[in-house]
Tab-separated table of C-alpha atoms in Angstrom:
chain	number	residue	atom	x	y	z
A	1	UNK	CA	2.988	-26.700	9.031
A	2	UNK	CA	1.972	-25.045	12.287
A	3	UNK	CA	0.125	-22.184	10.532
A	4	UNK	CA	-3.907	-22.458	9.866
A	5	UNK	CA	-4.930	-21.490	6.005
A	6	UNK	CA	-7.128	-19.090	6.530
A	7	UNK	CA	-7.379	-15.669	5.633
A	8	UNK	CA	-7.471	-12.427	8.024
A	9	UNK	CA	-11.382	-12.240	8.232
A	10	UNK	CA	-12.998	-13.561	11.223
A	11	UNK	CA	-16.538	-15.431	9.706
A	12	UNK	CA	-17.432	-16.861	12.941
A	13	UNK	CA	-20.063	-15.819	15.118
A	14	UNK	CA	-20.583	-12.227	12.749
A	15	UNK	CA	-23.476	-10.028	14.056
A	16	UNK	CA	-26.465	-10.302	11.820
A	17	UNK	CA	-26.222	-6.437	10.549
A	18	UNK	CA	-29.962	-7.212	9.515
A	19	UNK	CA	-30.825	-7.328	12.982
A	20	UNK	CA	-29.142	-4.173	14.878
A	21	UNK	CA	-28.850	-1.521	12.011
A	22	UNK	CA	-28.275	1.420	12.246
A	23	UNK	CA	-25.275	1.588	14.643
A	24	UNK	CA	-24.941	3.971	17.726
A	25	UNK	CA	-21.112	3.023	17.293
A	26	UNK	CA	-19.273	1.906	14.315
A	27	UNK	CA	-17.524	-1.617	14.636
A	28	UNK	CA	-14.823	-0.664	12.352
A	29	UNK	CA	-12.683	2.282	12.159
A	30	UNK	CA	-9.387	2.356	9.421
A	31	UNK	CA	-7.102	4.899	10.095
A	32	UNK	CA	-4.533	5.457	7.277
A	33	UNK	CA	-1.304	6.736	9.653
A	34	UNK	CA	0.475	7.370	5.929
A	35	UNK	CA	-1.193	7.778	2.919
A	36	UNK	CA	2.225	7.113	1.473
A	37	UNK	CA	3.542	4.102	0.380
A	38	UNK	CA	7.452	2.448	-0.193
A	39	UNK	CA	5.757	0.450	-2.968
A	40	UNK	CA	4.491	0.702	-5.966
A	41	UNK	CA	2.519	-2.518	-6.187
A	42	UNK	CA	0.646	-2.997	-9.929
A	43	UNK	CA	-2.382	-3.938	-8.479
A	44	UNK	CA	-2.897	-0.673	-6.290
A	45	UNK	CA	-3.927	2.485	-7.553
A	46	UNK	CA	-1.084	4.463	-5.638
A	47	UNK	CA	1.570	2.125	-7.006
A	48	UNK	CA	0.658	4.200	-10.486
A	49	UNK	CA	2.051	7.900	-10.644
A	50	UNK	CA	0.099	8.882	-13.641
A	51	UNK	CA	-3.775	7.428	-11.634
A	52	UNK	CA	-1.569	9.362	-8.409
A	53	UNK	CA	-0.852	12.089	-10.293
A	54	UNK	CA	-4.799	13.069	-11.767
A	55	UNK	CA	-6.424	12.234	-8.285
A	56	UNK	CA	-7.324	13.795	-4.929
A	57	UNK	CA	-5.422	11.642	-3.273
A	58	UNK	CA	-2.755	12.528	-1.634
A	59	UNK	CA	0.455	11.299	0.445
A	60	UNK	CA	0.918	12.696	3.378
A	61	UNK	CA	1.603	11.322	7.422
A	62	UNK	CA	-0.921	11.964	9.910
A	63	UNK	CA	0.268	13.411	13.161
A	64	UNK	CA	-0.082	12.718	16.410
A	65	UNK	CA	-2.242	15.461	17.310
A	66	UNK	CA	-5.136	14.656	15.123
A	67	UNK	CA	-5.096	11.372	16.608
A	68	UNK	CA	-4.818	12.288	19.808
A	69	UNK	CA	-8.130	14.191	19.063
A	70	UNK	CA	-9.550	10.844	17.469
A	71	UNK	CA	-8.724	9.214	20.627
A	72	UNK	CA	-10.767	11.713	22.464
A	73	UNK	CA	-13.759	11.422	20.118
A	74	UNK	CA	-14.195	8.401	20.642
A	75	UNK	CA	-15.478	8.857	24.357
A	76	UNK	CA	-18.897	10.159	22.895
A	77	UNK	CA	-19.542	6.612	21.296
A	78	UNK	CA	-22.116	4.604	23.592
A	79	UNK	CA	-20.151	1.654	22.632
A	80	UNK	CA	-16.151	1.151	22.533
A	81	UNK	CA	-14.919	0.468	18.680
A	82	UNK	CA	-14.823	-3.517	18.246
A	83	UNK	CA	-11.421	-2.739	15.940
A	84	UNK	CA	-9.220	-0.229	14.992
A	85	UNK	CA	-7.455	-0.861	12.005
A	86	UNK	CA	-4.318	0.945	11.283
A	87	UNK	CA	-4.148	0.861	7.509
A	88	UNK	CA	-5.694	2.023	4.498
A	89	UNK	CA	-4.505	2.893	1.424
A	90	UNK	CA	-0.534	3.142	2.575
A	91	UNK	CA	2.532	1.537	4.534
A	92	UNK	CA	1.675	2.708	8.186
A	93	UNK	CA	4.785	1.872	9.088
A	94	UNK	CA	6.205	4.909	7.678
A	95	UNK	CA	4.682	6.807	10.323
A	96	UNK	CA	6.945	6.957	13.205
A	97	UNK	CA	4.604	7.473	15.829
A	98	UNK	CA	2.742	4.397	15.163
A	99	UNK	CA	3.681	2.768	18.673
A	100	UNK	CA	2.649	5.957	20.174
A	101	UNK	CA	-0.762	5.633	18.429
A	102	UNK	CA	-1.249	2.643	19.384
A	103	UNK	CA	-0.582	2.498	22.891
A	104	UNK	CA	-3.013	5.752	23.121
A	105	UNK	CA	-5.842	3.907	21.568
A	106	UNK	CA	-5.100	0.487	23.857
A	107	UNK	CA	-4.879	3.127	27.048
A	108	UNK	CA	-7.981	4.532	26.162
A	109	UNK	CA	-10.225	1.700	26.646
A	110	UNK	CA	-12.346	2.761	23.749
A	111	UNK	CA	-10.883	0.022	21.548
A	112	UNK	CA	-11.322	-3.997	21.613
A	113	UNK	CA	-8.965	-5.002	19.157
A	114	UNK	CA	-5.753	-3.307	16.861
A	115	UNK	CA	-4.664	-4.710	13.999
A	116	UNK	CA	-2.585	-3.226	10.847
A	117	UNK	CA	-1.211	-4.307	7.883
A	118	UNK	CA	1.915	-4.395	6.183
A	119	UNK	CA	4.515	-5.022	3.792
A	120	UNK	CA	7.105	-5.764	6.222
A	121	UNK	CA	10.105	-4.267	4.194
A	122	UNK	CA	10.513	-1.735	6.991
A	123	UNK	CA	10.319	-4.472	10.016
A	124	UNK	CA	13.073	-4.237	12.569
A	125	UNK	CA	13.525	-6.114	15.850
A	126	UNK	CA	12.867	-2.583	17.358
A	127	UNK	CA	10.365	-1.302	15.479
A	128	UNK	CA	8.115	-5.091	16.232
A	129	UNK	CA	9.069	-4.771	19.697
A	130	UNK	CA	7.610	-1.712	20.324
A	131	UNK	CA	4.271	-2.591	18.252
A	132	UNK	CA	4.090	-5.422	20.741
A	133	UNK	CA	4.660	-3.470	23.724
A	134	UNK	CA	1.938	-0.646	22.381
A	135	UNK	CA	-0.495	-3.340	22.503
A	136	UNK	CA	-1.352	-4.423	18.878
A	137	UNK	CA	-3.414	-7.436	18.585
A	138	UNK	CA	-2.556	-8.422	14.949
A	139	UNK	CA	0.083	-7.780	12.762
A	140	UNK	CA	-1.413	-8.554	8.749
A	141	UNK	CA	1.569	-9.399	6.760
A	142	UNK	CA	1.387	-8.857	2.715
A	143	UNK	CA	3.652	-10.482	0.739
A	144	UNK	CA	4.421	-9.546	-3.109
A	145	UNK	CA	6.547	-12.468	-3.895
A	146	UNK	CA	8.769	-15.031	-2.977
A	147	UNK	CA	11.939	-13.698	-4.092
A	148	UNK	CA	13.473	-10.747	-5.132
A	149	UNK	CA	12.354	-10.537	-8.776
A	150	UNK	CA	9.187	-11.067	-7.848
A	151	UNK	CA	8.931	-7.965	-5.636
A	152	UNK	CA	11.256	-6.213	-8.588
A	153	UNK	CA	8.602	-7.286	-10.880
A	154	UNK	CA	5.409	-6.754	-9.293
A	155	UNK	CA	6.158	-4.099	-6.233
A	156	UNK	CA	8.720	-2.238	-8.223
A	157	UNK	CA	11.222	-2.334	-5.179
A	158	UNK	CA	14.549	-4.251	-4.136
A	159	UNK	CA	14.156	-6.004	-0.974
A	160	UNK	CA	16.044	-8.014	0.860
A	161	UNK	CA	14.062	-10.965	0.805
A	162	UNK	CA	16.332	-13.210	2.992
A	163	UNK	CA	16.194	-10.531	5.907
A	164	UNK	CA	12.703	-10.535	5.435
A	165	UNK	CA	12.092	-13.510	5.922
A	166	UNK	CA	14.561	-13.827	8.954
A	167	UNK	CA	13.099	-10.694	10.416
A	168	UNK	CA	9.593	-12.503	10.197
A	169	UNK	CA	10.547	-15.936	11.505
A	170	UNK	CA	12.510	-13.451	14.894
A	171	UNK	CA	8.902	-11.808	14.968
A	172	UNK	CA	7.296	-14.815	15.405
A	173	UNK	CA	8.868	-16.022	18.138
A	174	UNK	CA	8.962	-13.217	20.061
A	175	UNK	CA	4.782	-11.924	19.358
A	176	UNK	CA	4.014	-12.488	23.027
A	177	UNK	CA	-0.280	-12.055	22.580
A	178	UNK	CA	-0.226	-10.632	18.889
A	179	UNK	CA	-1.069	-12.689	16.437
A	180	UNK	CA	0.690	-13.107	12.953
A	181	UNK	CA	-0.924	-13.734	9.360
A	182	UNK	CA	0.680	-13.825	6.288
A	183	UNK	CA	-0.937	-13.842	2.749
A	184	UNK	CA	0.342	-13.107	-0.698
A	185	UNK	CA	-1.278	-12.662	-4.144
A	186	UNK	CA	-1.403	-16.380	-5.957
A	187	UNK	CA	-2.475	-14.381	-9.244
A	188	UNK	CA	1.299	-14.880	-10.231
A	189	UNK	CA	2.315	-17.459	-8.603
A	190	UNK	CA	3.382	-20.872	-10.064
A	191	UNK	CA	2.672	-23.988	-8.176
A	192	UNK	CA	6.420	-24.226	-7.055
A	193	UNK	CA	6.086	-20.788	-5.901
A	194	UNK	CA	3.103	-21.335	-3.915
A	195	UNK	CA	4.827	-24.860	-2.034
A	196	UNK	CA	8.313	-22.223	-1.682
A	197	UNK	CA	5.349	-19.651	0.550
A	198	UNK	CA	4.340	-22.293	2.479
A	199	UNK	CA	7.621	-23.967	3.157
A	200	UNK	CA	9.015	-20.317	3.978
A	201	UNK	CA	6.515	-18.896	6.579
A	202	UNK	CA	3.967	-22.000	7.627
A	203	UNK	CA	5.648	-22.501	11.019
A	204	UNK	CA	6.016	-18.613	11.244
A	205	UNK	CA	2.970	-17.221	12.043
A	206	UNK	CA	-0.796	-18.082	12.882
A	207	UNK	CA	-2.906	-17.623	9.626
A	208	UNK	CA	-1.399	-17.969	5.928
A	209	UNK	CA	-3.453	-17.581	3.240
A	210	UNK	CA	-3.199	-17.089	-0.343
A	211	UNK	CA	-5.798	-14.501	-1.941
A	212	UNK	CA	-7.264	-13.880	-5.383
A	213	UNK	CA	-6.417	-10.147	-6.369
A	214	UNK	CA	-9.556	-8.648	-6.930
A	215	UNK	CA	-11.479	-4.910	-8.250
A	216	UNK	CA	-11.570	-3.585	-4.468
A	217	UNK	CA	-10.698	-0.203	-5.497
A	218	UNK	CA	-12.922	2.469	-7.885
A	219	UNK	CA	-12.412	3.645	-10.717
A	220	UNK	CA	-8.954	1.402	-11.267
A	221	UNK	CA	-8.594	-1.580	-13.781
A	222	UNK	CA	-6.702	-4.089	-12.100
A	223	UNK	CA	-6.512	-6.157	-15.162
A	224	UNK	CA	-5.331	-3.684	-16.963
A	225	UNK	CA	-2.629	-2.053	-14.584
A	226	UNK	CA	-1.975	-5.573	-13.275
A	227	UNK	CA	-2.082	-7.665	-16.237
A	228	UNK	CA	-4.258	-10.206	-14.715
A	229	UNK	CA	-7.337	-11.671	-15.092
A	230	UNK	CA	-10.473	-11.206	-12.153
A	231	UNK	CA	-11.471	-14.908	-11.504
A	232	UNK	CA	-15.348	-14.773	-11.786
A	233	UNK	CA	-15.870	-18.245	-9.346
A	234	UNK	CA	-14.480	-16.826	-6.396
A	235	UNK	CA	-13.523	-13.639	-4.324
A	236	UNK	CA	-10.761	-12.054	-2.817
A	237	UNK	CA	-10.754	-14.351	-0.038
A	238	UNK	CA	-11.677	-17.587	-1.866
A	239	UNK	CA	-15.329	-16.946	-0.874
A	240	UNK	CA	-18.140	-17.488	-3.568
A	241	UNK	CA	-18.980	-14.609	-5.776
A	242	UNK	CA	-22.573	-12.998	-4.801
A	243	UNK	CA	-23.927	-10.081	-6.680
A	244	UNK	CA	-25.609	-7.525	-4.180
A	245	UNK	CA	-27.048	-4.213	-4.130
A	246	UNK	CA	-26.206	-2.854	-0.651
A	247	UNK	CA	-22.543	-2.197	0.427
A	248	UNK	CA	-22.844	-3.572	4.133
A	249	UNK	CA	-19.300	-1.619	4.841
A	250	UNK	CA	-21.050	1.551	5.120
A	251	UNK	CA	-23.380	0.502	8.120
A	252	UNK	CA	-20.630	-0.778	10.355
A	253	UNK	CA	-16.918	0.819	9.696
A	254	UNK	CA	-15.425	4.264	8.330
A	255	UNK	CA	-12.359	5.279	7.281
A	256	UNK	CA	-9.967	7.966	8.346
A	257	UNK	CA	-7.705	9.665	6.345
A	258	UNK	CA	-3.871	10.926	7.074
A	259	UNK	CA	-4.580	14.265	6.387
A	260	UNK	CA	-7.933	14.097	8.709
A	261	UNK	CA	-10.704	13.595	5.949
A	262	UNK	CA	-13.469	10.667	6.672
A	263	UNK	CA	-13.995	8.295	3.776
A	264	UNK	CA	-17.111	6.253	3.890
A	265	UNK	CA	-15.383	3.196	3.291
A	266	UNK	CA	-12.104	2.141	3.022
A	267	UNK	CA	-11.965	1.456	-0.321
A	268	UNK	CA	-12.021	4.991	-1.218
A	269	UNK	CA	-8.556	5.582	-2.106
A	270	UNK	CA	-9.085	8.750	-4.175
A	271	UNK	CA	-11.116	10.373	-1.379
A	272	UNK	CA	-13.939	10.682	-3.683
A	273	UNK	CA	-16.263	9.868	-1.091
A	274	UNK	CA	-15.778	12.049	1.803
A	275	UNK	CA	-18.178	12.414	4.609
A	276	UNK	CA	-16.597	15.064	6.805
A	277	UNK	CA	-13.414	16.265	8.555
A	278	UNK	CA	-11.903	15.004	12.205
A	279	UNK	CA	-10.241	18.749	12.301
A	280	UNK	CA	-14.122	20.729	12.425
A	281	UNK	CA	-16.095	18.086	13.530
A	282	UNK	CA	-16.129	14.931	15.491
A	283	UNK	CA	-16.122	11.407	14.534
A	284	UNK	CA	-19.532	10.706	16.284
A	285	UNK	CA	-20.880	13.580	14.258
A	286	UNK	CA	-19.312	12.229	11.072
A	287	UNK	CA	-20.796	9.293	11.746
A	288	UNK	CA	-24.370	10.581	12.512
A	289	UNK	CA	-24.139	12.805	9.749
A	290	UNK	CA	-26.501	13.772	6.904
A	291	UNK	CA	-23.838	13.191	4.277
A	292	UNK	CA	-23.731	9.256	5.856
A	293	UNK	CA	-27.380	8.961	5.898
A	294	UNK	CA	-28.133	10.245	3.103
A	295	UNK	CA	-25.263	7.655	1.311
A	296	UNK	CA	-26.829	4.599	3.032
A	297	UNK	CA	-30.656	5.523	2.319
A	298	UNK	CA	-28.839	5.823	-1.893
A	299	UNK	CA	-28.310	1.930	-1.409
A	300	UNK	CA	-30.829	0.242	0.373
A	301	UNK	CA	-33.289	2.414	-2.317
A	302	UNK	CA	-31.759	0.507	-5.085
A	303	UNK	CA	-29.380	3.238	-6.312
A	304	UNK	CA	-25.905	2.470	-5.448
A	305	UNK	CA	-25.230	2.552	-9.141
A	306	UNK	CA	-26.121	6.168	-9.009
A	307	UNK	CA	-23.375	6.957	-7.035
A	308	UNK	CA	-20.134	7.407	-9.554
A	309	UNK	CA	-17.825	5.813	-6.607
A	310	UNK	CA	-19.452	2.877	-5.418
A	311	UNK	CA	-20.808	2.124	-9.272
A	312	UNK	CA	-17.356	1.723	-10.034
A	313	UNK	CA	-16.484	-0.114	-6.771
A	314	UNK	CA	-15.247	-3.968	-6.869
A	315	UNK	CA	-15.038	-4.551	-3.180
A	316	UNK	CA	-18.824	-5.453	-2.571
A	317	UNK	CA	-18.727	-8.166	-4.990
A	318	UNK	CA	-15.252	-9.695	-4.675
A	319	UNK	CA	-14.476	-8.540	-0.992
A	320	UNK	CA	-17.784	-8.859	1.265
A	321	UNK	CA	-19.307	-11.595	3.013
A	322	UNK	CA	-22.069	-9.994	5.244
A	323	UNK	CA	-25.476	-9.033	2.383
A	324	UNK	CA	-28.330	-6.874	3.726
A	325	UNK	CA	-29.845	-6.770	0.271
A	326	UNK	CA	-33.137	-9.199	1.641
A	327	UNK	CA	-33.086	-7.001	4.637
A	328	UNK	CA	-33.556	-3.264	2.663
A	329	UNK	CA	-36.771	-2.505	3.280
A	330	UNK	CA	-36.501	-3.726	7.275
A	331	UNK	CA	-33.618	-1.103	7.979
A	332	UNK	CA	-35.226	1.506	5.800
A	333	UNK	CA	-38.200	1.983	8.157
A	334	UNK	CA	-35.658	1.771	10.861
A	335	UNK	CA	-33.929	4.470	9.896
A	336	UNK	CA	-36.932	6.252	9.242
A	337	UNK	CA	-38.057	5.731	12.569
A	338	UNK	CA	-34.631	7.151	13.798
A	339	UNK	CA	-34.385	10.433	11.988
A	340	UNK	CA	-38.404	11.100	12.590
A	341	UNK	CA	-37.145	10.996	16.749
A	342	UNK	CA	-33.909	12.633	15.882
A	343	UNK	CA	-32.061	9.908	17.811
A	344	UNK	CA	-28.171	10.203	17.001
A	345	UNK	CA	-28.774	12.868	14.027
């Protein structure tokens, strides 16, 4: 097998957030270029109409003009973004003008690094070529199965698994810079399955990995709507379980949606957590904001669990490998010193 097993996150040489918080520019920006999605996966919140139905959430596309503004915004950052990632809560694929998006965010010079990911049922020679040629960096490929009825079973869709896998292996070879990882869900796999995933894609791509579905999203059982059970020995990326106070996501990355709302974090599916709006403000002011501030002061005080969203919220514990909690009281006076000078507020 050609491929390395190891998952999408890069745990090498991380910045010590303890040392440089707060951030004149955010590492991490997700931008969700569809909200919708062609599956309805049992372990995702949008793959449930009735959770779909009593939420804020909503599918939509974002258009090329509200990125094109992004793009602009993000000349007023000190600092281009380390990576852009171009998915959220949908299938960004099912925005057309995803080439286009990308290709304006490479040209810009204000990004390091594009990656997305996807659920490859809408891959086509074309459609790879001209992610390529736009300048992605990484292409993140989830899996749902390793046959049809599996992605009957679990995704709720009929794909043509064979083409899939054909399309991927074509992909492969013809990447040029971008590199390919692959992971699927080993909640329901069997043993035999797992050997069939590795014996499928291992000499077609760069990274395959096998996560641990995990509560990454608020407010929605996975258990429940999965019919699984959370392992309590390891994360979503095989990484030991740590219990921690302080969500490092919201120091280092946003999230922004199709229809041109900023989440705080990408987890925040049902837009619950809002922080302001790329069509009256910009993302530099979004990012400097009060409403951001005053969310990061809530948990390195000790009171994340008085916010109703990130009480609820899965992804620190299961997700996260960076912790700030020894660190609170550091960064507190820092961003005391900060807003007392009115430096980036």
């Amino acid at each position: 097998m050609k491929a390395e097993v190891r998952s999408k996150l890069n745990l090498e040489q991380r910045s010590k957030l303890e040392e440089i918080i707060p951030l004149e520019t955010p590492f991490l920006l997700y931008v969700d270029p569809s909200s919708a999605c062609n599956f309805r996966c049992e372990f995702c919140p949008t793959g449930h109409r009735d959770l779909v139905k009593a939420s804020d959430y909503k599918r939509s596309v974002m258009g090329l003009e509200l990125f094109e503004k992004l793009v602009r915004d993000l000349e007023a950052f000190p600092q281009p973004l380390r990576v852009m990632r171009m998915n959220k809560i949908g299938e960004p694929l099912i925005n057309r003008n995803l080439p286009a998006m990308i290709a304006m965010a490479k040209a810009s010079g204000r990004v390091q690094h594009i990656d997305l990911a996807t659920n490859a049922a809408l891959f086509t020679p074309q459609l790879l070529t001209q992610l390529v040629e736009a300048g992605l960096d990484r292409l993140n490929i989830s899996l749902e199965g390793v046959n049809r009825e599996q992605y009957r079973q679990h995704a709720k869709v009929n794909v043509d698994f064979e083409r899939m896998v054909e399309t991927i292996r074509w992909f492969y070879a013809e990447r040029g810079g971008c590199e390919v990882t692959i992971k699927i869900p080993g909640n329901y796999l069997s043993a035999e399955d797992r050997q069939k995933f590795f014996d499928l894609f291992g000499d077609y791509c760069d990274r395959i990995f096998v996560e641990e579905l995990s509560p990454i999203w608020p407010g929605f059982d996975v258990e429940k709507r999965a019919g699984i059970r959370v392992q309590e020995q390891e994360g979503q990326y095989r990484q030991p379980l740590v219990d921690k106070d302080v969500c490092t996501y919201i120091f280092y990355a946003m999230a922004l949606n199709s229809d041109g709302t900023v989440s705080a974090c990408c987890p925040d599916w049902d837009q619950k957590l809002v922080v302001g709006d790329l069509r009256r403000q910009s993302l530099s002011e979004i990012w400097n904001s009060r409403e951001m501030l005053e969310l990061q002061l809530q948990h390195l005080r000790g009171r994340r669990r008085d916010n109703p969203v990130c009480r609820d919220c899965g992804h620190i514990r299961h997700a996260q490998v960076d912790s700030i909690d020894a660190y609170a009281e550091r960064i507190l006076e820092r961003l005391a010193a900060r807003e007392a000078t009115g430096a980036g507020r």
